[in-house]
GROMACS .gro file of C-alpha atoms in nm:
model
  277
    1UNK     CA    1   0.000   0.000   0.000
    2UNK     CA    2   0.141   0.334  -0.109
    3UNK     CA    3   0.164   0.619   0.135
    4UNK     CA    4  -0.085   0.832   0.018
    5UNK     CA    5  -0.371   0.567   0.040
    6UNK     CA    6  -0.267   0.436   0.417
    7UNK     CA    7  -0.510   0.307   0.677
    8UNK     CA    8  -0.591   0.560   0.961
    9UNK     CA    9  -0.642   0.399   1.267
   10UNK     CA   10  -0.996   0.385   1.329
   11UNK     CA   11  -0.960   0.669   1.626
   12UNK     CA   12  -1.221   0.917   1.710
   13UNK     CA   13  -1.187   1.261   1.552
   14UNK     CA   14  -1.250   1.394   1.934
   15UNK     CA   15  -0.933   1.157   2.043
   16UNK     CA   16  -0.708   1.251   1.804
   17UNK     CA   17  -0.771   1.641   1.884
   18UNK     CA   18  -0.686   1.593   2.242
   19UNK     CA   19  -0.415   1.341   2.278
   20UNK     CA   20  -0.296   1.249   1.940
   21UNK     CA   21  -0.147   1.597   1.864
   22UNK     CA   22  -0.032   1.677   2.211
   23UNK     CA   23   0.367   1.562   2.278
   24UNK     CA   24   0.289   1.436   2.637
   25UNK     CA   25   0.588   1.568   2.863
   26UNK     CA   26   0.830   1.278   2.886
   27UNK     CA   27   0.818   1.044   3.252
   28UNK     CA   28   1.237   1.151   3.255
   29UNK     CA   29   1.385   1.484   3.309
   30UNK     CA   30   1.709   1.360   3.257
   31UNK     CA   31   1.835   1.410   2.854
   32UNK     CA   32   1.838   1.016   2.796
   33UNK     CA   33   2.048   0.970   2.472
   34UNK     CA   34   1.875   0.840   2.129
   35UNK     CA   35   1.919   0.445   2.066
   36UNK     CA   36   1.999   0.517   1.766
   37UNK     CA   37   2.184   0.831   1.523
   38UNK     CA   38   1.977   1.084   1.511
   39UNK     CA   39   1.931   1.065   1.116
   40UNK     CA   40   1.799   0.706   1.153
   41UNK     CA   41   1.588   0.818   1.410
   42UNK     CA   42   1.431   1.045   1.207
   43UNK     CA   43   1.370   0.821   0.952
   44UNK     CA   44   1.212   0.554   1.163
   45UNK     CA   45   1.018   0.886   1.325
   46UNK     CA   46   0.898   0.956   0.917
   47UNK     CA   47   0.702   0.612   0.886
   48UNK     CA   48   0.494   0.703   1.201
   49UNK     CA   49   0.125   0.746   1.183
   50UNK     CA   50   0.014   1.050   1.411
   51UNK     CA   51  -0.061   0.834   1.716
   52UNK     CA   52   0.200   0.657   1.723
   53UNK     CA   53   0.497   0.960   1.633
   54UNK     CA   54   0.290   1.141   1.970
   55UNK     CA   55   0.355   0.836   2.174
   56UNK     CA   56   0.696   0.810   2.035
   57UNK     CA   57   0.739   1.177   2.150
   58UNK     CA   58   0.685   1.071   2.513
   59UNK     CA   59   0.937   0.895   2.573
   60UNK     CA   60   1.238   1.120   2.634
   61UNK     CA   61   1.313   1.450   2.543
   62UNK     CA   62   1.495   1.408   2.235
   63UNK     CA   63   1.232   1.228   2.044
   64UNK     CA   64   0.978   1.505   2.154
   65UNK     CA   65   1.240   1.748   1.980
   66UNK     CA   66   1.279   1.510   1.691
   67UNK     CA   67   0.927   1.389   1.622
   68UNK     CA   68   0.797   1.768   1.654
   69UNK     CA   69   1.047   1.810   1.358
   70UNK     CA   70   0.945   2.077   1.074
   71UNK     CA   71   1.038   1.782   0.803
   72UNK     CA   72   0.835   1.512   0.951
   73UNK     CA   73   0.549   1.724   0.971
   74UNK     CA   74   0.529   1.900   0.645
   75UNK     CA   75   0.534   1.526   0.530
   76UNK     CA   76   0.247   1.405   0.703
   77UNK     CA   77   0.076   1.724   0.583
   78UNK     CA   78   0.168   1.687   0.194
   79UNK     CA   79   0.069   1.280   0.236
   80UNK     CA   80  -0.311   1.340   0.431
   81UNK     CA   81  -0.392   1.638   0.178
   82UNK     CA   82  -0.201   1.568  -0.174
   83UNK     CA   83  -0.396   1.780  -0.369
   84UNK     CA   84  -0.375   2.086  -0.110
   85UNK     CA   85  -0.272   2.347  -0.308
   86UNK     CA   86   0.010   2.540  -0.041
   87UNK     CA   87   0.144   2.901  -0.181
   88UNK     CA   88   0.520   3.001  -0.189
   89UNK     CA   89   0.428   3.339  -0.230
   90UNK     CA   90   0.396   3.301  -0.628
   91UNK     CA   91   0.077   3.074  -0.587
   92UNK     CA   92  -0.276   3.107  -0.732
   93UNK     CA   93  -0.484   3.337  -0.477
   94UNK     CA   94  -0.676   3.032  -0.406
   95UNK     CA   95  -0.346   2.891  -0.270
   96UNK     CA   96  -0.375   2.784   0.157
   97UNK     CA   97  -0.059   3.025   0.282
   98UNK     CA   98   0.122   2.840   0.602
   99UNK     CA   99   0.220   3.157   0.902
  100UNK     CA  100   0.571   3.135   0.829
  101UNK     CA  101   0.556   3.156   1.251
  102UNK     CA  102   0.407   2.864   1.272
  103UNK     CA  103   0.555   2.529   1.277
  104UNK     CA  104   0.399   2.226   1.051
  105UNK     CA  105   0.318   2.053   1.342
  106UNK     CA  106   0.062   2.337   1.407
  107UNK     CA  107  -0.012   2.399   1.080
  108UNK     CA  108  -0.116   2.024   1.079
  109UNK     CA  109  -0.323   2.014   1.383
  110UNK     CA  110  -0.544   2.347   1.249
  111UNK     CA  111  -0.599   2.178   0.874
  112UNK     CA  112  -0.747   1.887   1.127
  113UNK     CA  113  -0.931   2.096   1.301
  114UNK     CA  114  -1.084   2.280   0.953
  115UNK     CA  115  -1.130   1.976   0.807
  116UNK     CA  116  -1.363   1.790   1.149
  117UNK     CA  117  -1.581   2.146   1.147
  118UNK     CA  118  -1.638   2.123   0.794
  119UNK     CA  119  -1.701   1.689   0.801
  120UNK     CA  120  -1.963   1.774   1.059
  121UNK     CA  121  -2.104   2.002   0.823
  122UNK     CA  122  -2.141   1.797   0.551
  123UNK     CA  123  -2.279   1.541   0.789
  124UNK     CA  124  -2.555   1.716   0.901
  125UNK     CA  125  -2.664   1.841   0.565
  126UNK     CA  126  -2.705   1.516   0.443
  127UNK     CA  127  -2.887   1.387   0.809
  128UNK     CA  128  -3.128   1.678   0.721
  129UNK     CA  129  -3.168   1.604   0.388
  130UNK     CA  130  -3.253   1.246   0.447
  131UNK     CA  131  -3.500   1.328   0.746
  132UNK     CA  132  -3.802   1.213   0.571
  133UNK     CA  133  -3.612   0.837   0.494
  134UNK     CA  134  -3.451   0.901   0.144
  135UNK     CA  135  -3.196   1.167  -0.006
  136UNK     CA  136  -3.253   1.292  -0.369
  137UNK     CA  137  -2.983   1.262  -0.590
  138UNK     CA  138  -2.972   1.693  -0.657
  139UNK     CA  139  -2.857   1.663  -0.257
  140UNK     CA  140  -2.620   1.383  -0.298
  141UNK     CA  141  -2.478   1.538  -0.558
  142UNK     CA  142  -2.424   1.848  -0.348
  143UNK     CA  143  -2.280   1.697  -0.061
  144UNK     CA  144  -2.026   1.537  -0.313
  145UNK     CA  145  -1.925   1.839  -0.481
  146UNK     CA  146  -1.867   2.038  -0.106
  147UNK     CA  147  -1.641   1.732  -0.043
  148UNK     CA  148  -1.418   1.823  -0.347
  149UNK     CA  149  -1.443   2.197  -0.308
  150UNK     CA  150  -1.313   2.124   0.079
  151UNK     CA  151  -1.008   1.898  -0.095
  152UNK     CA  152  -1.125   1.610   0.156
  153UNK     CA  153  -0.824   1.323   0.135
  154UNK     CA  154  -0.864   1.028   0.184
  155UNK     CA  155  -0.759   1.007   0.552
  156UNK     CA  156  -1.008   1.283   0.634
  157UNK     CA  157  -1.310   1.035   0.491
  158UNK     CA  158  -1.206   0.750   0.678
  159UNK     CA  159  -1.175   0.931   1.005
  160UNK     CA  160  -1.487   1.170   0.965
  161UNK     CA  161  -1.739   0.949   0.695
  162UNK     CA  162  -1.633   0.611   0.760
  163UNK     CA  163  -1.808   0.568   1.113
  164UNK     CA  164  -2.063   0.323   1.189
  165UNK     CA  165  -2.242   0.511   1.432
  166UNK     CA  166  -2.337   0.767   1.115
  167UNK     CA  167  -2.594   0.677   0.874
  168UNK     CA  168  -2.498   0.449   0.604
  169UNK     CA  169  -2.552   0.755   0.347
  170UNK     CA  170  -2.286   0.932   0.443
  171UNK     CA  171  -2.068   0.602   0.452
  172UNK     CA  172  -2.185   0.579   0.053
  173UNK     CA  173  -2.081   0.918   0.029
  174UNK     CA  174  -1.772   0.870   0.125
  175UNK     CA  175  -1.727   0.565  -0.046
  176UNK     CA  176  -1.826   0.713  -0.377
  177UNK     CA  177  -1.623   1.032  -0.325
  178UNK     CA  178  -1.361   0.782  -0.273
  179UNK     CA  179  -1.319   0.577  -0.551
  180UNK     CA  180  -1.439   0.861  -0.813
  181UNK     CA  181  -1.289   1.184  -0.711
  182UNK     CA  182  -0.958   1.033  -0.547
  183UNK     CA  183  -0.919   0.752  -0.729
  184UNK     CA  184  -0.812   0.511  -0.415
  185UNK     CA  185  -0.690   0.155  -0.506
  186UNK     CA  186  -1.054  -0.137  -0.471
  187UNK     CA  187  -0.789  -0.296  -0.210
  188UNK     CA  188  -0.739   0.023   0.003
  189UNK     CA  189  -1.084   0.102   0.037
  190UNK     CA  190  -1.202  -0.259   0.127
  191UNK     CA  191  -0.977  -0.250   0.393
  192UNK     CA  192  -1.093   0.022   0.514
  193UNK     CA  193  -1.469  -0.045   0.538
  194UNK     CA  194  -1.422  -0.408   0.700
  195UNK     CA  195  -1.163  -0.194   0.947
  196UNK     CA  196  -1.429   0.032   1.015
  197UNK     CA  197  -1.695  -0.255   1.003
  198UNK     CA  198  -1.924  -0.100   0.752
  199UNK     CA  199  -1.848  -0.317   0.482
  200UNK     CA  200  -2.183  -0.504   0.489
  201UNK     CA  201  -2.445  -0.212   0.562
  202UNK     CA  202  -2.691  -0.153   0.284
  203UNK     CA  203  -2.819   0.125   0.083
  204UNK     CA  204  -3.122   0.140  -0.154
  205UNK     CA  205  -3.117   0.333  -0.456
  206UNK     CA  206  -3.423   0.426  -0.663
  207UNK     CA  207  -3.450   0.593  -0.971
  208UNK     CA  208  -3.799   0.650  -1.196
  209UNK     CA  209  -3.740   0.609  -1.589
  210UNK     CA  210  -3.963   0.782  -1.850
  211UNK     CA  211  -4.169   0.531  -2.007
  212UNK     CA  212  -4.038   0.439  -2.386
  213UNK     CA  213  -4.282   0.485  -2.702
  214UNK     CA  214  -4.460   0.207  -2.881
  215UNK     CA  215  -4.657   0.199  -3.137
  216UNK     CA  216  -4.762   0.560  -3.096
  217UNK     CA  217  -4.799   0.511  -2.736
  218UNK     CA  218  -4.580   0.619  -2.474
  219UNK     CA  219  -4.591   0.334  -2.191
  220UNK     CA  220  -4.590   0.377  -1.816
  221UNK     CA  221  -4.283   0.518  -1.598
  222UNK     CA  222  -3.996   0.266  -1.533
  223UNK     CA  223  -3.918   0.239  -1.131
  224UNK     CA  224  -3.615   0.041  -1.076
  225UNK     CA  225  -3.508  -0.026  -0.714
  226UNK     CA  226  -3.108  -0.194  -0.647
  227UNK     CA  227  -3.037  -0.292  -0.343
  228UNK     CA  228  -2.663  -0.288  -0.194
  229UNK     CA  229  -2.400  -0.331   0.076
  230UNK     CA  230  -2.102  -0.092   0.047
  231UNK     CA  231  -1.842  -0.364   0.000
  232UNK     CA  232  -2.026  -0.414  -0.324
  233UNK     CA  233  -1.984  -0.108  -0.434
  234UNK     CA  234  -1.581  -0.150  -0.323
  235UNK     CA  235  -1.605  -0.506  -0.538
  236UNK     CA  236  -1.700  -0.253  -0.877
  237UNK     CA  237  -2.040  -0.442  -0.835
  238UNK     CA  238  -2.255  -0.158  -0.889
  239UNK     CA  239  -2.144   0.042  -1.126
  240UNK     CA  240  -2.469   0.119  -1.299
  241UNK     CA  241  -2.563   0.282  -0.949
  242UNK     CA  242  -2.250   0.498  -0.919
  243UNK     CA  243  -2.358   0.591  -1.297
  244UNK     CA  244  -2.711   0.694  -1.230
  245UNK     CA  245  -2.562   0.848  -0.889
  246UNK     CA  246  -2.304   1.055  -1.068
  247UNK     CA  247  -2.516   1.165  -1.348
  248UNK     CA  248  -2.865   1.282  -1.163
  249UNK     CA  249  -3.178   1.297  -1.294
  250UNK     CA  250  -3.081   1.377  -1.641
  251UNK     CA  251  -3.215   1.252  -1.972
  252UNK     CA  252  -3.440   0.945  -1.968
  253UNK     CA  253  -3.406   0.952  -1.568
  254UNK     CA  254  -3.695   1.169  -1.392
  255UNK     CA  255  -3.559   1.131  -1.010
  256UNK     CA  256  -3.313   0.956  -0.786
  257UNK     CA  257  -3.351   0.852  -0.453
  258UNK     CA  258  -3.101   0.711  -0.194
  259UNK     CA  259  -3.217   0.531   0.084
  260UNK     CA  260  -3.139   0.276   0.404
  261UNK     CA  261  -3.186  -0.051   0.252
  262UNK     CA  262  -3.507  -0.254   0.421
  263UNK     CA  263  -3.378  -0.614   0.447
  264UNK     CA  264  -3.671  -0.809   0.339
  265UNK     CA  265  -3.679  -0.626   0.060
  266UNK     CA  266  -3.539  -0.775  -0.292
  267UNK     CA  267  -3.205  -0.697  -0.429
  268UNK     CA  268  -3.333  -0.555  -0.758
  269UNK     CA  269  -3.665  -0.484  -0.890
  270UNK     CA  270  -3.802  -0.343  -1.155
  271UNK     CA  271  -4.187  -0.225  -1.212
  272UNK     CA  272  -4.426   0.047  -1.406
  273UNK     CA  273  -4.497   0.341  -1.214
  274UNK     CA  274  -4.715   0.600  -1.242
  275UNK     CA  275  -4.471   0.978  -1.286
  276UNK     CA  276  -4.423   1.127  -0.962
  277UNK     CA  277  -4.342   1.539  -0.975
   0.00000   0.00000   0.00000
């Protein structure tokens, strides 16, 4: 698995603000020495995930100094957000410009903190939106878009979409965000749902077709109904969903709904309906 499309570890977003990004003061006063040269430290220090390069930092003194390094930091930042655009003063004014008095390590910890605000956001537009049981596509499509325009990486929708105790549309989200905006590897994102053991939850999606002519006649509206669990979608099983999904109500397709799958209902159905406004 590449860098850039590593497993979080399936920590709250609340944890990691208050202990993952603190250095903890070390148990020892004393300057203990480093194990090892200080250049392999810092390498070791560079394969860390945040947890684990805080708890390193606990330890003694001089791996607090060296895991709060500028260099490790701008690292992690670069890997979690690759398509951050950061200025250098000749940037696009869209550019994100770091204080140059403030260390990556900080600079790292506010991104976080920008990114969970805006995750809850997104989150509760798309719990509001799906109030009444389902979520039209025009609102799906929405939430998708803000998830692009907020340069979401992948770490930030396994940490803030990924969580079981959310409903399973925003997992879909997420999911679908994944694979087409960010282009994550089938493997990575598998291993991420079973990790975050929402592989198996199900969504329903709905969408009405307009009835084809024949004979001079134009026959009734075409509701088709798939049923799904998200490591489906993962397996490239439903890829005429993420098509009708992506697309919207466009064309031949008069609405799209996205809903909580009910279990006893079939995987895939097909029936004449009447046109519903």
């Amino acid at each position: 698995m590449t860098t850039r499309w590593k497993e979080e570890k399936a920590e709250s977003p609340q944890t990691l603000k208050s202990n993952a990004f603190s250095f903890q003061s070390p148990k020892q006063n004393k300057m203990s020495p480093l194990p090892v040269p200080e250049d392999v430290a810092l390498q070791i220090a560079s394969f860390l995930q945040v947890p684990d390069l805080c708890s390193l930092a606990s330890c003694s003194r001089l791996w607090r100094e060296l895991c709060g390094s500028d260099c490790i930091w701008e690292s992690l930042v670069r890997d979690r957000w690759p398509s951050l655009e950061l200025s250098d003063g000749s940037s696009s004014s869209s550019a994100i410009k770091k204080p140059m008095s403030m260390g990556w390590r900080c600079f790292y910890m506010e991104l976080h903190n920008e990114k969970a605000a805006r995750a809850t956001s997104v989150v509760q537009f798309v719990e509001t939106c799906s109030s009444s049981v389902s979520l039209e596509v025009g609102e799906y499509q929405k939430a998708m878009q803000d998830l692009h325009a907020l340069q979401f990486g992948y770490q930030d929708v396994q940490m803030f979409l990924f969580k079981p105790e959310l409903t399973v549309l925003v997992n879909l989200l997420g999911l679908h965000y994944c694979i087409n905006w960010l282009g994550v590897p089938a493997n990575c994102v598998l291993k991420a749902l079973e990790s975050r053991k929402i592989s198996e939850r199900q969504v329903c999606v709905k969408w009405w077709k307009l009835g084809i002519w024949s004979h001079g006649f134009r026959m009734r509206d075409e509701l088709l109904s798939r049923r799904f669990t998200l490591i489906d979608v993962g397996l490239a099983k439903q890829e005429e969903v993420l098509a009708v999904l992506y697309r919207g109500a466009i064309h031949e397709v008069l609405r799209v709904q996205i809903c909580v799958a009910d279990p006893s209902s079939p995987s895939w159905s097909c029936q004449s309906a009447h046109r519903r406004g």
